[in-house]
């Protein structure tokens, strides 16, 4: 019997939901407990091990930068709004899991958005860099729980690259 084919988009969507559910656990609360560093710059003490607070803040900052790039790209290239919307939404969910939020205001320096093909390649590169940073952070994390979370974020960034590759092929 032949197995039904699953599109990449459906797979990534399901993977995002599974990662989100796995990261938040059964209670639906963020994995990292207590006050955490904020993307918007407020300083707070954190209950994660001392070396890990920097990793959380770095991940949140990367998510903010990626979200700003996705937003800028979608504003300039209307044809890319549909494929980029779920990826942008997943970035917001990931920030929530880390205990932060994505600032709705654009970053001080708005990313330049080239042609649609070049914009998608730039998003791919940004996702690859963020994924590489999360892999390094996961290996260096003191907390095993945070290490698993960061590894899942790295996997999510890799899946975003796959979706962007598919969007590039269709653009």
mmCIF file with all atom_site columns, C-alpha atoms in Angstrom:
data_model
loop_
_atom_site.group_PDB
_atom_site.id
_atom_site.type_symbol
_atom_site.label_atom_id
_atom_site.label_alt_id
_atom_site.label_comp_id
_atom_site.label_asym_id
_atom_site.label_entity_id
_atom_site.label_seq_id
_atom_site.pdbx_PDB_ins_code
_atom_site.Cartn_x
_atom_site.Cartn_y
_atom_site.Cartn_z
_atom_site.occupancy
_atom_site.B_iso_or_equiv
_atom_site.pdbx_formal_charge
_atom_site.auth_seq_id
_atom_site.auth_comp_id
_atom_site.auth_asym_id
_atom_site.auth_atom_id
_atom_site.pdbx_PDB_model_num
ATOM 1   C CA . UNK A 1 1   ? 0.000  0.000  0.000  1.00 0.00 ? 1   UNK A CA 1
ATOM 2   C CA . UNK A 1 2   ? 1.362  3.389  -0.989 1.00 0.00 ? 2   UNK A CA 1
ATOM 3   C CA . UNK A 1 3   ? 1.773  6.012  1.747  1.00 0.00 ? 3   UNK A CA 1
ATOM 4   C CA . UNK A 1 4   ? 0.215  9.413  1.088  1.00 0.00 ? 4   UNK A CA 1
ATOM 5   C CA . UNK A 1 5   ? 2.631  12.245 0.284  1.00 0.00 ? 5   UNK A CA 1
ATOM 6   C CA . UNK A 1 6   ? 2.847  15.101 2.731  1.00 0.00 ? 6   UNK A CA 1
ATOM 7   C CA . UNK A 1 7   ? 3.801  18.524 1.419  1.00 0.00 ? 7   UNK A CA 1
ATOM 8   C CA . UNK A 1 8   ? 6.768  20.294 2.990  1.00 0.00 ? 8   UNK A CA 1
ATOM 9   C CA . UNK A 1 9   ? 4.511  23.091 4.141  1.00 0.00 ? 9   UNK A CA 1
ATOM 10  C CA . UNK A 1 10  ? 2.197  20.655 5.948  1.00 0.00 ? 10  UNK A CA 1
ATOM 11  C CA . UNK A 1 11  ? 5.201  18.878 7.458  1.00 0.00 ? 11  UNK A CA 1
ATOM 12  C CA . UNK A 1 12  ? 6.782  22.112 8.689  1.00 0.00 ? 12  UNK A CA 1
ATOM 13  C CA . UNK A 1 13  ? 3.474  23.310 10.101 1.00 0.00 ? 13  UNK A CA 1
ATOM 14  C CA . UNK A 1 14  ? 3.006  20.054 11.977 1.00 0.00 ? 14  UNK A CA 1
ATOM 15  C CA . UNK A 1 15  ? 6.634  20.110 13.122 1.00 0.00 ? 15  UNK A CA 1
ATOM 16  C CA . UNK A 1 16  ? 6.206  23.658 14.413 1.00 0.00 ? 16  UNK A CA 1
ATOM 17  C CA . UNK A 1 17  ? 3.133  22.676 16.401 1.00 0.00 ? 17  UNK A CA 1
ATOM 18  C CA . UNK A 1 18  ? 4.888  19.572 17.739 1.00 0.00 ? 18  UNK A CA 1
ATOM 19  C CA . UNK A 1 19  ? 7.983  21.530 18.718 1.00 0.00 ? 19  UNK A CA 1
ATOM 20  C CA . UNK A 1 20  ? 5.869  24.196 20.371 1.00 0.00 ? 20  UNK A CA 1
ATOM 21  C CA . UNK A 1 21  ? 3.880  21.602 22.280 1.00 0.00 ? 21  UNK A CA 1
ATOM 22  C CA . UNK A 1 22  ? 7.003  19.719 23.275 1.00 0.00 ? 22  UNK A CA 1
ATOM 23  C CA . UNK A 1 23  ? 8.778  22.874 24.397 1.00 0.00 ? 23  UNK A CA 1
ATOM 24  C CA . UNK A 1 24  ? 5.939  24.163 26.526 1.00 0.00 ? 24  UNK A CA 1
ATOM 25  C CA . UNK A 1 25  ? 5.232  20.798 28.104 1.00 0.00 ? 25  UNK A CA 1
ATOM 26  C CA . UNK A 1 26  ? 1.881  19.677 29.386 1.00 0.00 ? 26  UNK A CA 1
ATOM 27  C CA . UNK A 1 27  ? 1.155  22.803 31.413 1.00 0.00 ? 27  UNK A CA 1
ATOM 28  C CA . UNK A 1 28  ? 1.380  25.213 28.512 1.00 0.00 ? 28  UNK A CA 1
ATOM 29  C CA . UNK A 1 29  ? 3.769  27.430 30.469 1.00 0.00 ? 29  UNK A CA 1
ATOM 30  C CA . UNK A 1 30  ? 7.168  28.561 29.220 1.00 0.00 ? 30  UNK A CA 1
ATOM 31  C CA . UNK A 1 31  ? 9.999  26.094 29.665 1.00 0.00 ? 31  UNK A CA 1
ATOM 32  C CA . UNK A 1 32  ? 12.262 28.602 31.397 1.00 0.00 ? 32  UNK A CA 1
ATOM 33  C CA . UNK A 1 33  ? 10.713 29.655 34.709 1.00 0.00 ? 33  UNK A CA 1
ATOM 34  C CA . UNK A 1 34  ? 11.092 32.986 36.443 1.00 0.00 ? 34  UNK A CA 1
ATOM 35  C CA . UNK A 1 35  ? 11.943 36.409 34.985 1.00 0.00 ? 35  UNK A CA 1
ATOM 36  C CA . UNK A 1 36  ? 14.007 36.348 31.823 1.00 0.00 ? 36  UNK A CA 1
ATOM 37  C CA . UNK A 1 37  ? 15.965 38.777 29.684 1.00 0.00 ? 37  UNK A CA 1
ATOM 38  C CA . UNK A 1 38  ? 13.761 40.832 27.398 1.00 0.00 ? 38  UNK A CA 1
ATOM 39  C CA . UNK A 1 39  ? 14.200 41.610 23.722 1.00 0.00 ? 39  UNK A CA 1
ATOM 40  C CA . UNK A 1 40  ? 13.132 45.186 24.380 1.00 0.00 ? 40  UNK A CA 1
ATOM 41  C CA . UNK A 1 41  ? 16.146 45.799 26.584 1.00 0.00 ? 41  UNK A CA 1
ATOM 42  C CA . UNK A 1 42  ? 14.790 45.665 30.120 1.00 0.00 ? 42  UNK A CA 1
ATOM 43  C CA . UNK A 1 43  ? 17.115 43.957 32.548 1.00 0.00 ? 43  UNK A CA 1
ATOM 44  C CA . UNK A 1 44  ? 15.776 41.316 34.852 1.00 0.00 ? 44  UNK A CA 1
ATOM 45  C CA . UNK A 1 45  ? 17.358 38.699 36.999 1.00 0.00 ? 45  UNK A CA 1
ATOM 46  C CA . UNK A 1 46  ? 16.863 35.223 35.726 1.00 0.00 ? 46  UNK A CA 1
ATOM 47  C CA . UNK A 1 47  ? 16.449 31.819 37.333 1.00 0.00 ? 47  UNK A CA 1
ATOM 48  C CA . UNK A 1 48  ? 18.367 29.996 34.625 1.00 0.00 ? 48  UNK A CA 1
ATOM 49  C CA . UNK A 1 49  ? 22.011 29.180 35.397 1.00 0.00 ? 49  UNK A CA 1
ATOM 50  C CA . UNK A 1 50  ? 24.281 32.211 35.138 1.00 0.00 ? 50  UNK A CA 1
ATOM 51  C CA . UNK A 1 51  ? 25.836 31.265 31.789 1.00 0.00 ? 51  UNK A CA 1
ATOM 52  C CA . UNK A 1 52  ? 22.464 30.512 30.252 1.00 0.00 ? 52  UNK A CA 1
ATOM 53  C CA . UNK A 1 53  ? 20.826 33.918 30.662 1.00 0.00 ? 53  UNK A CA 1
ATOM 54  C CA . UNK A 1 54  ? 23.048 35.245 27.884 1.00 0.00 ? 54  UNK A CA 1
ATOM 55  C CA . UNK A 1 55  ? 21.991 32.352 25.636 1.00 0.00 ? 55  UNK A CA 1
ATOM 56  C CA . UNK A 1 56  ? 18.304 33.117 26.202 1.00 0.00 ? 56  UNK A CA 1
ATOM 57  C CA . UNK A 1 57  ? 18.835 36.839 25.554 1.00 0.00 ? 57  UNK A CA 1
ATOM 58  C CA . UNK A 1 58  ? 20.813 36.045 22.387 1.00 0.00 ? 58  UNK A CA 1
ATOM 59  C CA . UNK A 1 59  ? 18.092 33.726 21.098 1.00 0.00 ? 59  UNK A CA 1
ATOM 60  C CA . UNK A 1 60  ? 15.419 36.351 21.779 1.00 0.00 ? 60  UNK A CA 1
ATOM 61  C CA . UNK A 1 61  ? 17.435 39.027 19.995 1.00 0.00 ? 61  UNK A CA 1
ATOM 62  C CA . UNK A 1 62  ? 17.936 36.753 16.972 1.00 0.00 ? 62  UNK A CA 1
ATOM 63  C CA . UNK A 1 63  ? 14.201 36.029 16.900 1.00 0.00 ? 63  UNK A CA 1
ATOM 64  C CA . UNK A 1 64  ? 13.469 39.778 17.007 1.00 0.00 ? 64  UNK A CA 1
ATOM 65  C CA . UNK A 1 65  ? 15.857 40.455 14.135 1.00 0.00 ? 65  UNK A CA 1
ATOM 66  C CA . UNK A 1 66  ? 14.433 37.616 12.057 1.00 0.00 ? 66  UNK A CA 1
ATOM 67  C CA . UNK A 1 67  ? 10.874 38.794 12.716 1.00 0.00 ? 67  UNK A CA 1
ATOM 68  C CA . UNK A 1 68  ? 11.797 42.323 11.611 1.00 0.00 ? 68  UNK A CA 1
ATOM 69  C CA . UNK A 1 69  ? 13.324 40.952 8.409  1.00 0.00 ? 69  UNK A CA 1
ATOM 70  C CA . UNK A 1 70  ? 10.226 38.799 7.716  1.00 0.00 ? 70  UNK A CA 1
ATOM 71  C CA . UNK A 1 71  ? 7.956  41.784 8.338  1.00 0.00 ? 71  UNK A CA 1
ATOM 72  C CA . UNK A 1 72  ? 9.979  44.079 6.076  1.00 0.00 ? 72  UNK A CA 1
ATOM 73  C CA . UNK A 1 73  ? 10.076 41.462 3.315  1.00 0.00 ? 73  UNK A CA 1
ATOM 74  C CA . UNK A 1 74  ? 6.328  40.835 3.502  1.00 0.00 ? 74  UNK A CA 1
ATOM 75  C CA . UNK A 1 75  ? 5.619  44.574 3.380  1.00 0.00 ? 75  UNK A CA 1
ATOM 76  C CA . UNK A 1 76  ? 7.677  45.058 0.219  1.00 0.00 ? 76  UNK A CA 1
ATOM 77  C CA . UNK A 1 77  ? 6.786  41.802 -1.558 1.00 0.00 ? 77  UNK A CA 1
ATOM 78  C CA . UNK A 1 78  ? 3.050  41.181 -1.285 1.00 0.00 ? 78  UNK A CA 1
ATOM 79  C CA . UNK A 1 79  ? 3.365  37.886 -3.164 1.00 0.00 ? 79  UNK A CA 1
ATOM 80  C CA . UNK A 1 80  ? 5.502  36.508 -0.307 1.00 0.00 ? 80  UNK A CA 1
ATOM 81  C CA . UNK A 1 81  ? 3.085  37.378 2.496  1.00 0.00 ? 81  UNK A CA 1
ATOM 82  C CA . UNK A 1 82  ? 1.290  34.022 2.496  1.00 0.00 ? 82  UNK A CA 1
ATOM 83  C CA . UNK A 1 83  ? 4.392  31.800 2.686  1.00 0.00 ? 83  UNK A CA 1
ATOM 84  C CA . UNK A 1 84  ? 6.118  34.082 5.219  1.00 0.00 ? 84  UNK A CA 1
ATOM 85  C CA . UNK A 1 85  ? 3.174  34.567 7.595  1.00 0.00 ? 85  UNK A CA 1
ATOM 86  C CA . UNK A 1 86  ? 3.364  31.130 9.288  1.00 0.00 ? 86  UNK A CA 1
ATOM 87  C CA . UNK A 1 87  ? 7.131  31.406 9.678  1.00 0.00 ? 87  UNK A CA 1
ATOM 88  C CA . UNK A 1 88  ? 6.802  34.838 11.315 1.00 0.00 ? 88  UNK A CA 1
ATOM 89  C CA . UNK A 1 89  ? 4.082  33.458 13.597 1.00 0.00 ? 89  UNK A CA 1
ATOM 90  C CA . UNK A 1 90  ? 6.365  30.592 14.643 1.00 0.00 ? 90  UNK A CA 1
ATOM 91  C CA . UNK A 1 91  ? 9.092  33.081 15.566 1.00 0.00 ? 91  UNK A CA 1
ATOM 92  C CA . UNK A 1 92  ? 6.622  34.820 17.891 1.00 0.00 ? 92  UNK A CA 1
ATOM 93  C CA . UNK A 1 93  ? 5.648  31.476 19.444 1.00 0.00 ? 93  UNK A CA 1
ATOM 94  C CA . UNK A 1 94  ? 9.301  30.610 19.984 1.00 0.00 ? 94  UNK A CA 1
ATOM 95  C CA . UNK A 1 95  ? 9.895  33.946 21.731 1.00 0.00 ? 95  UNK A CA 1
ATOM 96  C CA . UNK A 1 96  ? 6.945  33.196 23.999 1.00 0.00 ? 96  UNK A CA 1
ATOM 97  C CA . UNK A 1 97  ? 8.380  29.794 24.865 1.00 0.00 ? 97  UNK A CA 1
ATOM 98  C CA . UNK A 1 98  ? 11.637 31.519 25.818 1.00 0.00 ? 98  UNK A CA 1
ATOM 99  C CA . UNK A 1 99  ? 9.620  33.829 28.045 1.00 0.00 ? 99  UNK A CA 1
ATOM 100 C CA . UNK A 1 100 ? 9.864  36.927 25.862 1.00 0.00 ? 100 UNK A CA 1
ATOM 101 C CA . UNK A 1 101 ? 7.797  38.694 23.278 1.00 0.00 ? 101 UNK A CA 1
ATOM 102 C CA . UNK A 1 102 ? 8.621  40.103 19.891 1.00 0.00 ? 102 UNK A CA 1
ATOM 103 C CA . UNK A 1 103 ? 8.465  43.867 19.846 1.00 0.00 ? 103 UNK A CA 1
ATOM 104 C CA . UNK A 1 104 ? 5.902  45.081 17.318 1.00 0.00 ? 104 UNK A CA 1
ATOM 105 C CA . UNK A 1 105 ? 8.038  48.124 16.532 1.00 0.00 ? 105 UNK A CA 1
ATOM 106 C CA . UNK A 1 106 ? 10.653 47.723 13.808 1.00 0.00 ? 106 UNK A CA 1
ATOM 107 C CA . UNK A 1 107 ? 14.296 47.660 14.765 1.00 0.00 ? 107 UNK A CA 1
ATOM 108 C CA . UNK A 1 108 ? 16.167 50.959 14.654 1.00 0.00 ? 108 UNK A CA 1
ATOM 109 C CA . UNK A 1 109 ? 17.705 50.031 11.335 1.00 0.00 ? 109 UNK A CA 1
ATOM 110 C CA . UNK A 1 110 ? 15.134 48.485 9.022  1.00 0.00 ? 110 UNK A CA 1
ATOM 111 C CA . UNK A 1 111 ? 16.645 45.672 6.949  1.00 0.00 ? 111 UNK A CA 1
ATOM 112 C CA . UNK A 1 112 ? 17.004 46.466 3.273  1.00 0.00 ? 112 UNK A CA 1
ATOM 113 C CA . UNK A 1 113 ? 14.738 44.303 1.148  1.00 0.00 ? 113 UNK A CA 1
ATOM 114 C CA . UNK A 1 114 ? 15.992 43.466 -2.356 1.00 0.00 ? 114 UNK A CA 1
ATOM 115 C CA . UNK A 1 115 ? 14.081 41.637 -5.109 1.00 0.00 ? 115 UNK A CA 1
ATOM 116 C CA . UNK A 1 116 ? 11.858 38.773 -3.969 1.00 0.00 ? 116 UNK A CA 1
ATOM 117 C CA . UNK A 1 117 ? 14.390 36.075 -4.887 1.00 0.00 ? 117 UNK A CA 1
ATOM 118 C CA . UNK A 1 118 ? 17.242 37.865 -3.173 1.00 0.00 ? 118 UNK A CA 1
ATOM 119 C CA . UNK A 1 119 ? 15.012 38.611 -0.177 1.00 0.00 ? 119 UNK A CA 1
ATOM 120 C CA . UNK A 1 120 ? 14.210 34.906 0.216  1.00 0.00 ? 120 UNK A CA 1
ATOM 121 C CA . UNK A 1 121 ? 17.908 34.023 -0.026 1.00 0.00 ? 121 UNK A CA 1
ATOM 122 C CA . UNK A 1 122 ? 18.687 36.661 2.608  1.00 0.00 ? 122 UNK A CA 1
ATOM 123 C CA . UNK A 1 123 ? 16.031 35.151 4.880  1.00 0.00 ? 123 UNK A CA 1
ATOM 124 C CA . UNK A 1 124 ? 17.538 31.695 4.299  1.00 0.00 ? 124 UNK A CA 1
ATOM 125 C CA . UNK A 1 125 ? 20.982 32.985 5.269  1.00 0.00 ? 125 UNK A CA 1
ATOM 126 C CA . UNK A 1 126 ? 19.601 34.687 8.386  1.00 0.00 ? 126 UNK A CA 1
ATOM 127 C CA . UNK A 1 127 ? 17.786 31.479 9.396  1.00 0.00 ? 127 UNK A CA 1
ATOM 128 C CA . UNK A 1 128 ? 20.964 29.443 8.843  1.00 0.00 ? 128 UNK A CA 1
ATOM 129 C CA . UNK A 1 129 ? 22.985 31.833 11.016 1.00 0.00 ? 129 UNK A CA 1
ATOM 130 C CA . UNK A 1 130 ? 20.354 31.756 13.764 1.00 0.00 ? 130 UNK A CA 1
ATOM 131 C CA . UNK A 1 131 ? 20.221 27.947 13.600 1.00 0.00 ? 131 UNK A CA 1
ATOM 132 C CA . UNK A 1 132 ? 24.012 27.700 13.845 1.00 0.00 ? 132 UNK A CA 1
ATOM 133 C CA . UNK A 1 133 ? 24.034 30.035 16.842 1.00 0.00 ? 133 UNK A CA 1
ATOM 134 C CA . UNK A 1 134 ? 21.329 27.998 18.592 1.00 0.00 ? 134 UNK A CA 1
ATOM 135 C CA . UNK A 1 135 ? 23.272 24.751 17.984 1.00 0.00 ? 135 UNK A CA 1
ATOM 136 C CA . UNK A 1 136 ? 26.375 26.289 19.549 1.00 0.00 ? 136 UNK A CA 1
ATOM 137 C CA . UNK A 1 137 ? 24.331 27.640 22.460 1.00 0.00 ? 137 UNK A CA 1
ATOM 138 C CA . UNK A 1 138 ? 22.659 24.248 22.955 1.00 0.00 ? 138 UNK A CA 1
ATOM 139 C CA . UNK A 1 139 ? 26.049 22.554 23.246 1.00 0.00 ? 139 UNK A CA 1
ATOM 140 C CA . UNK A 1 140 ? 27.284 25.138 25.741 1.00 0.00 ? 140 UNK A CA 1
ATOM 141 C CA . UNK A 1 141 ? 24.101 25.430 27.847 1.00 0.00 ? 141 UNK A CA 1
ATOM 142 C CA . UNK A 1 142 ? 24.446 24.613 31.524 1.00 0.00 ? 142 UNK A CA 1
ATOM 143 C CA . UNK A 1 143 ? 20.795 23.615 31.891 1.00 0.00 ? 143 UNK A CA 1
ATOM 144 C CA . UNK A 1 144 ? 19.788 20.425 30.115 1.00 0.00 ? 144 UNK A CA 1
ATOM 145 C CA . UNK A 1 145 ? 16.282 21.798 29.708 1.00 0.00 ? 145 UNK A CA 1
ATOM 146 C CA . UNK A 1 146 ? 17.579 24.913 27.971 1.00 0.00 ? 146 UNK A CA 1
ATOM 147 C CA . UNK A 1 147 ? 19.921 22.813 25.827 1.00 0.00 ? 147 UNK A CA 1
ATOM 148 C CA . UNK A 1 148 ? 16.937 20.805 24.537 1.00 0.00 ? 148 UNK A CA 1
ATOM 149 C CA . UNK A 1 149 ? 14.971 23.983 23.905 1.00 0.00 ? 149 UNK A CA 1
ATOM 150 C CA . UNK A 1 150 ? 17.821 25.589 21.963 1.00 0.00 ? 150 UNK A CA 1
ATOM 151 C CA . UNK A 1 151 ? 18.349 22.412 19.923 1.00 0.00 ? 151 UNK A CA 1
ATOM 152 C CA . UNK A 1 152 ? 14.643 22.430 19.035 1.00 0.00 ? 152 UNK A CA 1
ATOM 153 C CA . UNK A 1 153 ? 14.928 26.080 17.983 1.00 0.00 ? 153 UNK A CA 1
ATOM 154 C CA . UNK A 1 154 ? 17.905 25.175 15.774 1.00 0.00 ? 154 UNK A CA 1
ATOM 155 C CA . UNK A 1 155 ? 15.797 22.450 14.158 1.00 0.00 ? 155 UNK A CA 1
ATOM 156 C CA . UNK A 1 156 ? 12.990 24.935 13.607 1.00 0.00 ? 156 UNK A CA 1
ATOM 157 C CA . UNK A 1 157 ? 15.366 27.349 11.887 1.00 0.00 ? 157 UNK A CA 1
ATOM 158 C CA . UNK A 1 158 ? 16.490 24.494 9.620  1.00 0.00 ? 158 UNK A CA 1
ATOM 159 C CA . UNK A 1 159 ? 12.859 23.775 8.722  1.00 0.00 ? 159 UNK A CA 1
ATOM 160 C CA . UNK A 1 160 ? 12.316 27.450 7.935  1.00 0.00 ? 160 UNK A CA 1
ATOM 161 C CA . UNK A 1 161 ? 15.199 27.214 5.453  1.00 0.00 ? 161 UNK A CA 1
ATOM 162 C CA . UNK A 1 162 ? 13.397 24.296 3.776  1.00 0.00 ? 162 UNK A CA 1
ATOM 163 C CA . UNK A 1 163 ? 10.158 26.273 3.488  1.00 0.00 ? 163 UNK A CA 1
ATOM 164 C CA . UNK A 1 164 ? 12.028 29.305 2.151  1.00 0.00 ? 164 UNK A CA 1
ATOM 165 C CA . UNK A 1 165 ? 13.748 27.076 -0.416 1.00 0.00 ? 165 UNK A CA 1
ATOM 166 C CA . UNK A 1 166 ? 10.333 25.864 -1.553 1.00 0.00 ? 166 UNK A CA 1
ATOM 167 C CA . UNK A 1 167 ? 9.042  29.445 -1.749 1.00 0.00 ? 167 UNK A CA 1
ATOM 168 C CA . UNK A 1 168 ? 12.116 30.408 -3.770 1.00 0.00 ? 168 UNK A CA 1
ATOM 169 C CA . UNK A 1 169 ? 11.416 27.599 -6.228 1.00 0.00 ? 169 UNK A CA 1
ATOM 170 C CA . UNK A 1 170 ? 7.855  28.897 -6.697 1.00 0.00 ? 170 UNK A CA 1
ATOM 171 C CA . UNK A 1 171 ? 8.747  32.588 -6.983 1.00 0.00 ? 171 UNK A CA 1
#
